[in-house]
mmCIF file of N, CA and C and ligand atoms in Angstrom:
data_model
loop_
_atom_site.group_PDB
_atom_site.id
_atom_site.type_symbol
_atom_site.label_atom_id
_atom_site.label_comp_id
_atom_site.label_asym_id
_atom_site.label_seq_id
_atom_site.Cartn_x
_atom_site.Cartn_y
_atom_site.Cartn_z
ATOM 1 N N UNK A 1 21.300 -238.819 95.953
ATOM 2 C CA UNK A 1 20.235 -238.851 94.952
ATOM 3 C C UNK A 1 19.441 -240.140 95.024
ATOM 4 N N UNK A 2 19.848 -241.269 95.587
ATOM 5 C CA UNK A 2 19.181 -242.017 95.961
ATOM 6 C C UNK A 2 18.368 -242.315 97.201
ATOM 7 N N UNK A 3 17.562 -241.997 96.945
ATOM 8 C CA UNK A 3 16.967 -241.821 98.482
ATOM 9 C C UNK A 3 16.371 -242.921 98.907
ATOM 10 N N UNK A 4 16.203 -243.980 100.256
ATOM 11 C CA UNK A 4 15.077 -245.143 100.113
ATOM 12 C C UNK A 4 13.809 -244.430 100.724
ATOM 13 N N UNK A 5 13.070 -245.544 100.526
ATOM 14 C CA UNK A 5 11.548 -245.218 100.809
ATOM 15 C C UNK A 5 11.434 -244.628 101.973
ATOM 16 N N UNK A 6 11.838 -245.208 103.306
ATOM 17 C CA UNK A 6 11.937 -244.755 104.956
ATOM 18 C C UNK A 6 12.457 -243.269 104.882
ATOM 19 N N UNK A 7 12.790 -242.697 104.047
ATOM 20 C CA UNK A 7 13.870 -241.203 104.018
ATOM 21 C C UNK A 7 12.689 -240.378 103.249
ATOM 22 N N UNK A 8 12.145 -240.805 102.450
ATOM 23 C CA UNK A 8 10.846 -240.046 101.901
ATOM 24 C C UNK A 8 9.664 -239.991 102.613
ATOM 25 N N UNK A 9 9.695 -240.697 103.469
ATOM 26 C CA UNK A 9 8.260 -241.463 104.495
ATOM 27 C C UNK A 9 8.462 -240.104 105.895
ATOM 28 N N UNK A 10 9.927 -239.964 106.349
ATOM 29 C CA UNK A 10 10.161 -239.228 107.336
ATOM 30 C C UNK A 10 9.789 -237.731 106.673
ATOM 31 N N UNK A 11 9.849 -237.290 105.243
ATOM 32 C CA UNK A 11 9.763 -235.690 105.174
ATOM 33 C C UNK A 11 8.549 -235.290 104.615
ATOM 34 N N UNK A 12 7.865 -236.737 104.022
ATOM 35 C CA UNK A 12 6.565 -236.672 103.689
ATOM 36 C C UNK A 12 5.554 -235.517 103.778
ATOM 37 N N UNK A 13 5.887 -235.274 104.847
ATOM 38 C CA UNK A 13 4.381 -234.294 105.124
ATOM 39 C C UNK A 13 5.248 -233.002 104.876
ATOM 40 N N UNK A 14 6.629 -232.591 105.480
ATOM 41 C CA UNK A 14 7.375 -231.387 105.119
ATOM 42 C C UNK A 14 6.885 -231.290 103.799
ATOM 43 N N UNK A 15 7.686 -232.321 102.827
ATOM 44 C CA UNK A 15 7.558 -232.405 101.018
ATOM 45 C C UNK A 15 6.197 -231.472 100.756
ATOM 46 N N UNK A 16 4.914 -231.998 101.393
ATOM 47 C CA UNK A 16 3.360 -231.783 101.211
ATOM 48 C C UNK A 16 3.492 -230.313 101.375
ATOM 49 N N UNK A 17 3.910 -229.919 103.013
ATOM 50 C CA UNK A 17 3.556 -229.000 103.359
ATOM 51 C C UNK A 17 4.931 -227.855 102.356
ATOM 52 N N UNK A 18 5.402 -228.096 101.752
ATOM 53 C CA UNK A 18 6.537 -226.966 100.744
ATOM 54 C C UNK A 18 8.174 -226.803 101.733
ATOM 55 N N UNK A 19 8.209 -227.347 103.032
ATOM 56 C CA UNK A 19 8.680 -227.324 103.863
ATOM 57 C C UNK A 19 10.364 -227.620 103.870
ATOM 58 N N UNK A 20 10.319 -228.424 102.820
ATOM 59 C CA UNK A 20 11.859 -229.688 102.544
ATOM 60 C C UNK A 20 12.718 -227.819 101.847
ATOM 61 N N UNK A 21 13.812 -228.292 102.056
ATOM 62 C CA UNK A 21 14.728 -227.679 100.803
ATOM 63 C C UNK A 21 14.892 -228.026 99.524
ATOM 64 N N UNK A 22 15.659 -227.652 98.769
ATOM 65 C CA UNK A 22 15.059 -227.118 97.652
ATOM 66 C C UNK A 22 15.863 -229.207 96.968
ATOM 67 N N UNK A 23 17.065 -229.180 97.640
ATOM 68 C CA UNK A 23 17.605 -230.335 97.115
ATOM 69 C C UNK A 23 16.957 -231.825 97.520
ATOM 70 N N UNK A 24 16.585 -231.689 98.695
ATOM 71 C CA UNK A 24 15.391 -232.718 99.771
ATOM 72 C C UNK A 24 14.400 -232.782 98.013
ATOM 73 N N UNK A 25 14.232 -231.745 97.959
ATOM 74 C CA UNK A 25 12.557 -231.641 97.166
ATOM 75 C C UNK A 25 12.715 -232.175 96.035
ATOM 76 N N UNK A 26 13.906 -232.192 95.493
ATOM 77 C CA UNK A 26 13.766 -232.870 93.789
ATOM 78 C C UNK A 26 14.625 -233.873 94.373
ATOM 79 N N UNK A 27 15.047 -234.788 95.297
ATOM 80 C CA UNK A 27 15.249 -235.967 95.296
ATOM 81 C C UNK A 27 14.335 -236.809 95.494
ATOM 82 N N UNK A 28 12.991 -236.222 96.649
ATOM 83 C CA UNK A 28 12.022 -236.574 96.769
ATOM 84 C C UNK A 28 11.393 -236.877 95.345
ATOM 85 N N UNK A 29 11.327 -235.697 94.458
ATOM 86 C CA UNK A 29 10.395 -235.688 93.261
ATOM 87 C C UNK A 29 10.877 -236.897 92.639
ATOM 88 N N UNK A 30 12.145 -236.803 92.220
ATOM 89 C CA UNK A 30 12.680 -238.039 91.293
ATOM 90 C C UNK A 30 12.359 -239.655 91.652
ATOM 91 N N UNK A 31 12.160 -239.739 93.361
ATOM 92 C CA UNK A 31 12.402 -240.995 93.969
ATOM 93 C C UNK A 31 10.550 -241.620 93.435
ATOM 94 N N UNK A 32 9.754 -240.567 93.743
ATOM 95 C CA UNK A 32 8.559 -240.566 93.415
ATOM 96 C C UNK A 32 7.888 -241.057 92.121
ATOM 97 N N UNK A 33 9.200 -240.501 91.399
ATOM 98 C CA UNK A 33 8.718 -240.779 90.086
ATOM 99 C C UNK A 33 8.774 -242.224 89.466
ATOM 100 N N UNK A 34 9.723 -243.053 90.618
ATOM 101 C CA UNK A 34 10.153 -244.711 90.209
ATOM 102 C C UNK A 34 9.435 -245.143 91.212
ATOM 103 N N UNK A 35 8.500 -244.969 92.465
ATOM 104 C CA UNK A 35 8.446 -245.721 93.400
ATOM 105 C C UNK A 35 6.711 -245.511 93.352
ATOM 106 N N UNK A 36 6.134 -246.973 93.205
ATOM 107 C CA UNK A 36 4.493 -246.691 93.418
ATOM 108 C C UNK A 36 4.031 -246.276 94.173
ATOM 109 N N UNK A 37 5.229 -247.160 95.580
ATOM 110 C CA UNK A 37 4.265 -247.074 97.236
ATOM 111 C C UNK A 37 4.761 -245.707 97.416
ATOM 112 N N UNK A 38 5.744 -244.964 97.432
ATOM 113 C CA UNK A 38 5.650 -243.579 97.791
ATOM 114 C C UNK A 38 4.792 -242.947 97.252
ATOM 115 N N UNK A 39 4.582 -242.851 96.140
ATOM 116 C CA UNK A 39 3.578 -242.176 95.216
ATOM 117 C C UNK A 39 1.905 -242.102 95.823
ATOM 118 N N UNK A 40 1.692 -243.902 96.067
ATOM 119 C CA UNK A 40 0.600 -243.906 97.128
ATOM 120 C C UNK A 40 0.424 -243.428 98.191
ATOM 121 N N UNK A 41 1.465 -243.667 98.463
ATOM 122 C CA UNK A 41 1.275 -242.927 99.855
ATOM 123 C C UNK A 41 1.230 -241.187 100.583
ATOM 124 N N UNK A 42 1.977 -240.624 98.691
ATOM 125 C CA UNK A 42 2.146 -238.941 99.122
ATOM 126 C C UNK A 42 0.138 -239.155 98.970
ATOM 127 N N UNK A 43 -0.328 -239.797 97.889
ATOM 128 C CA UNK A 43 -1.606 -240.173 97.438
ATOM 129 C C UNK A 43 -2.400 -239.431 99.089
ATOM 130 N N UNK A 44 -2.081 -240.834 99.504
ATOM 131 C CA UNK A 44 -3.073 -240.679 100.721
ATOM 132 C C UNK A 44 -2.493 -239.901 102.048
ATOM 133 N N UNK A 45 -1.105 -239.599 102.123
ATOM 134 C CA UNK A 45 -0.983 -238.712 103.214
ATOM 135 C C UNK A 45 -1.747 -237.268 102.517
ATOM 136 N N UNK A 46 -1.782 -237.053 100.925
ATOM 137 C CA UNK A 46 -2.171 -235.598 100.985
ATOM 138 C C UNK A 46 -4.056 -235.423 101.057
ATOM 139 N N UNK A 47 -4.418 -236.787 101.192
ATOM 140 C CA UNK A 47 -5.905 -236.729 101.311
ATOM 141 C C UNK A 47 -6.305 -236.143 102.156
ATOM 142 N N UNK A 48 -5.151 -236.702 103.536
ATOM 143 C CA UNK A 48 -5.468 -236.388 104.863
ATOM 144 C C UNK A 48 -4.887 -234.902 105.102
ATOM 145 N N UNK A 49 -4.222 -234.542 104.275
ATOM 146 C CA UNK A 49 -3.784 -232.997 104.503
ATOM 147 C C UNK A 49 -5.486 -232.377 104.108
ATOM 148 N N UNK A 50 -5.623 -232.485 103.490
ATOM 149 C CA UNK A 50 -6.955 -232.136 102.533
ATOM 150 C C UNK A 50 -7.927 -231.864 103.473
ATOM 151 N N UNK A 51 -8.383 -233.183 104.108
ATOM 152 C CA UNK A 51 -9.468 -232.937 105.381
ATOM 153 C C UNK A 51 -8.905 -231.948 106.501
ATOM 154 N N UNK A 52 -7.595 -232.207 106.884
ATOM 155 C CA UNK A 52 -7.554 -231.160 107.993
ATOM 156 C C UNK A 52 -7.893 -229.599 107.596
ATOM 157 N N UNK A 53 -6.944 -229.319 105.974
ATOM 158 C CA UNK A 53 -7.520 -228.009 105.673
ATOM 159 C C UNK A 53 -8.873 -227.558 105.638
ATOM 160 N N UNK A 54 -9.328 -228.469 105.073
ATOM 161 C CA UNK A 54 -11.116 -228.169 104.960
ATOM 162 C C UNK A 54 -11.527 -227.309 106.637
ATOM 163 N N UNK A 55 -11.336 -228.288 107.501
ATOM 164 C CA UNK A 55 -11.358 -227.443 108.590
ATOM 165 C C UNK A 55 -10.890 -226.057 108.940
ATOM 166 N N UNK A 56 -10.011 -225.586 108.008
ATOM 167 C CA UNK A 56 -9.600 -223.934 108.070
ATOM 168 C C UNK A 56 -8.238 -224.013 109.359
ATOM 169 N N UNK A 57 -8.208 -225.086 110.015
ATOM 170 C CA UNK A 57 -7.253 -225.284 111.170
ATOM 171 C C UNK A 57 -5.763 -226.379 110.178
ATOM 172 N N UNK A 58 -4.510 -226.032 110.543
ATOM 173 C CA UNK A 58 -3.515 -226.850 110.472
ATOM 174 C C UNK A 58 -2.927 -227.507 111.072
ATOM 175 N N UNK A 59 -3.361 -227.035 112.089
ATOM 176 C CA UNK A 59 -2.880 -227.860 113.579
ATOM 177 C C UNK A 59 -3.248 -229.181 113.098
ATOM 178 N N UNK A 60 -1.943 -230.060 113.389
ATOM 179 C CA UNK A 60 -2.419 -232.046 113.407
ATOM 180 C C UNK A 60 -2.855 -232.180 114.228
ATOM 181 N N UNK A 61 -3.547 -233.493 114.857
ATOM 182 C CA UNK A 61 -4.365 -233.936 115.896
ATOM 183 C C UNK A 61 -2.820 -234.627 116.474
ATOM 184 N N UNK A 62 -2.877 -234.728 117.816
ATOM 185 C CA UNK A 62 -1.506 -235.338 119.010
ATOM 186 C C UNK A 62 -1.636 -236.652 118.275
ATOM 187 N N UNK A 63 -0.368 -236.938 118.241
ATOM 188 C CA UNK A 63 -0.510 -238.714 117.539
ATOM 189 C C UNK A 63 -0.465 -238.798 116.349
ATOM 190 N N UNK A 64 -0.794 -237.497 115.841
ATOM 191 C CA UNK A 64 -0.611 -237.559 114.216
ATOM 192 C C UNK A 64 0.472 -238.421 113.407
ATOM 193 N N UNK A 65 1.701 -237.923 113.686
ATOM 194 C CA UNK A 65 2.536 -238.617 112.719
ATOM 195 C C UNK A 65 2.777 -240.091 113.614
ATOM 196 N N UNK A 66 2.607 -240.602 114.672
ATOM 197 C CA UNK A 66 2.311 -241.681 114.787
ATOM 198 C C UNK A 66 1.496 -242.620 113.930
ATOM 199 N N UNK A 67 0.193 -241.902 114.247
ATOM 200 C CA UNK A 67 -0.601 -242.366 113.343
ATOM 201 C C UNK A 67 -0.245 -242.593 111.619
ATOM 202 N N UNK A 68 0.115 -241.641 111.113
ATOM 203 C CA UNK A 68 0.998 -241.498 109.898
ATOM 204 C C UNK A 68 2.148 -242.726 109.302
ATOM 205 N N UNK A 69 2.531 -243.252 110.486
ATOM 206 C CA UNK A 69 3.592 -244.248 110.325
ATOM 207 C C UNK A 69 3.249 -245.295 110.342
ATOM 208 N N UNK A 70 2.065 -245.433 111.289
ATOM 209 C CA UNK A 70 1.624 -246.385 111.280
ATOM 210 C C UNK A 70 0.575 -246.899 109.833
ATOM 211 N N UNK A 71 0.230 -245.903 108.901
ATOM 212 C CA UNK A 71 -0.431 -246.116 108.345
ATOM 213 C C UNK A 71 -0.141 -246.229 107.352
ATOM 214 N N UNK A 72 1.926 -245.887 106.807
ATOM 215 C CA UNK A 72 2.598 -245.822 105.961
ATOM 216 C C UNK A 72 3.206 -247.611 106.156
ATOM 217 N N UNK A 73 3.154 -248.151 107.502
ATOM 218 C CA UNK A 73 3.373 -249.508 107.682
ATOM 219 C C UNK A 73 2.078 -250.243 106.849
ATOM 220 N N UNK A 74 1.381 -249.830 107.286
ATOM 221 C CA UNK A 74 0.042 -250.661 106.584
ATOM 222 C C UNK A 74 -0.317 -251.065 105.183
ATOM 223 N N UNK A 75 0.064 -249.863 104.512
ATOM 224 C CA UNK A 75 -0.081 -249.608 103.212
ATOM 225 C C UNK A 75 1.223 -250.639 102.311
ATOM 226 N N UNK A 76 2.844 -250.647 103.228
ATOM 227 C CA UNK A 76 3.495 -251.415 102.859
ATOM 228 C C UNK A 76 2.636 -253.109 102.370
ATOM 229 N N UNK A 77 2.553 -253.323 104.148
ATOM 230 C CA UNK A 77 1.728 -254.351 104.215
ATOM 231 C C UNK A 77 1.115 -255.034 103.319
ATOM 232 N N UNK A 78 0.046 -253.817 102.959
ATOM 233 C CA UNK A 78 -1.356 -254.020 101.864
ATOM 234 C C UNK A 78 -0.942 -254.399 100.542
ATOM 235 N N UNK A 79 0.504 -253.489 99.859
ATOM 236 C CA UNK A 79 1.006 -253.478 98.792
ATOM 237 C C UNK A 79 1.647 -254.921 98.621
ATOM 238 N N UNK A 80 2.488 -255.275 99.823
ATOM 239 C CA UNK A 80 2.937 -256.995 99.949
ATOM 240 C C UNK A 80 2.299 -257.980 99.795
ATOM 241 N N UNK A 81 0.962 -257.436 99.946
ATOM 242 C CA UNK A 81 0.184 -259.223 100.326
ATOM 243 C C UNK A 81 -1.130 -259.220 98.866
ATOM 244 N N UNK A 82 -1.194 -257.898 98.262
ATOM 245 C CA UNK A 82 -2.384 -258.114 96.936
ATOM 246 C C UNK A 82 -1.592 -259.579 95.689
ATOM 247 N N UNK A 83 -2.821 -259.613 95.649
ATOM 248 C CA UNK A 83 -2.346 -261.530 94.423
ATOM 249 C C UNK A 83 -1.765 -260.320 93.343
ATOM 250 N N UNK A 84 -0.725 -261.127 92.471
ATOM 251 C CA UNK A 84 -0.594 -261.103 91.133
ATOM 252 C C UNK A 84 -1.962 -260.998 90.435
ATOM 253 N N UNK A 85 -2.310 -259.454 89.320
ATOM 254 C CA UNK A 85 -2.594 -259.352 88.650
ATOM 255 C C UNK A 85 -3.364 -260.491 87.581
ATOM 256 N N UNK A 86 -4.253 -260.763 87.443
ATOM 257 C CA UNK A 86 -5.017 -261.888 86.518
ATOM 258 C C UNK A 86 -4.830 -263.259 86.987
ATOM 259 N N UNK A 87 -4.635 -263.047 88.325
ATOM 260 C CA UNK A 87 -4.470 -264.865 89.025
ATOM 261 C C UNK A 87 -5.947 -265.209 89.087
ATOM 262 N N UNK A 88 -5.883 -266.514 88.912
ATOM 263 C CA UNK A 88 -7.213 -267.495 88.773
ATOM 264 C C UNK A 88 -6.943 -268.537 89.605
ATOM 265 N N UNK A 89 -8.180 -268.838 89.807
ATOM 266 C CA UNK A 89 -8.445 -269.992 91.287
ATOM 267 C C UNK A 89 -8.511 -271.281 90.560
HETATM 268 ZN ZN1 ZN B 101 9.755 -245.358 97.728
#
């Protein structure tokens, strides 16, 4: 029931796509419910689900979940390095 972030990051797109089992799926849900950066990140992996559907095609582009990981690194990144809230110079 505890799941870490890297374990939600790997089924991510399953989770999206209805794919996980049924127990995967509400550990996912629960982990979601305490964790920002997952939350952001189902955020923006399901944006990108979004555009591919628009296209009427599901097929990912080659590199996809590369790309995906790499962009789930980034977002860590991004989340690490923003200032504290109401900091002044
Ligand atoms: Zn998390």
């Amino acid at each position: 029931m505890n799941l870490d972030c890297k374990h939600v990051w790997e089924h991510i797109s399953e989770y999206i796509d209805k794919t996980v089992d049924a127990e995967l799926r509400k550990d996912i849900e629960l982990h979601l419910e305490h964790c920002e950066i997952c939350s952001a990140i189902l955020d923006s992996t399901r944006n990108i689900l979004i555009l591919t559907a628009d296209d009427r095609t599901f097929e990912l582009p080659v590199g996809y979940s590369k790309r995906l990981h790499q962009r789930l690194k980034d977002e860590i990144e991004k989340s690490k390095q923003e200032p504290p809230v109401g900091e002044t110079k």
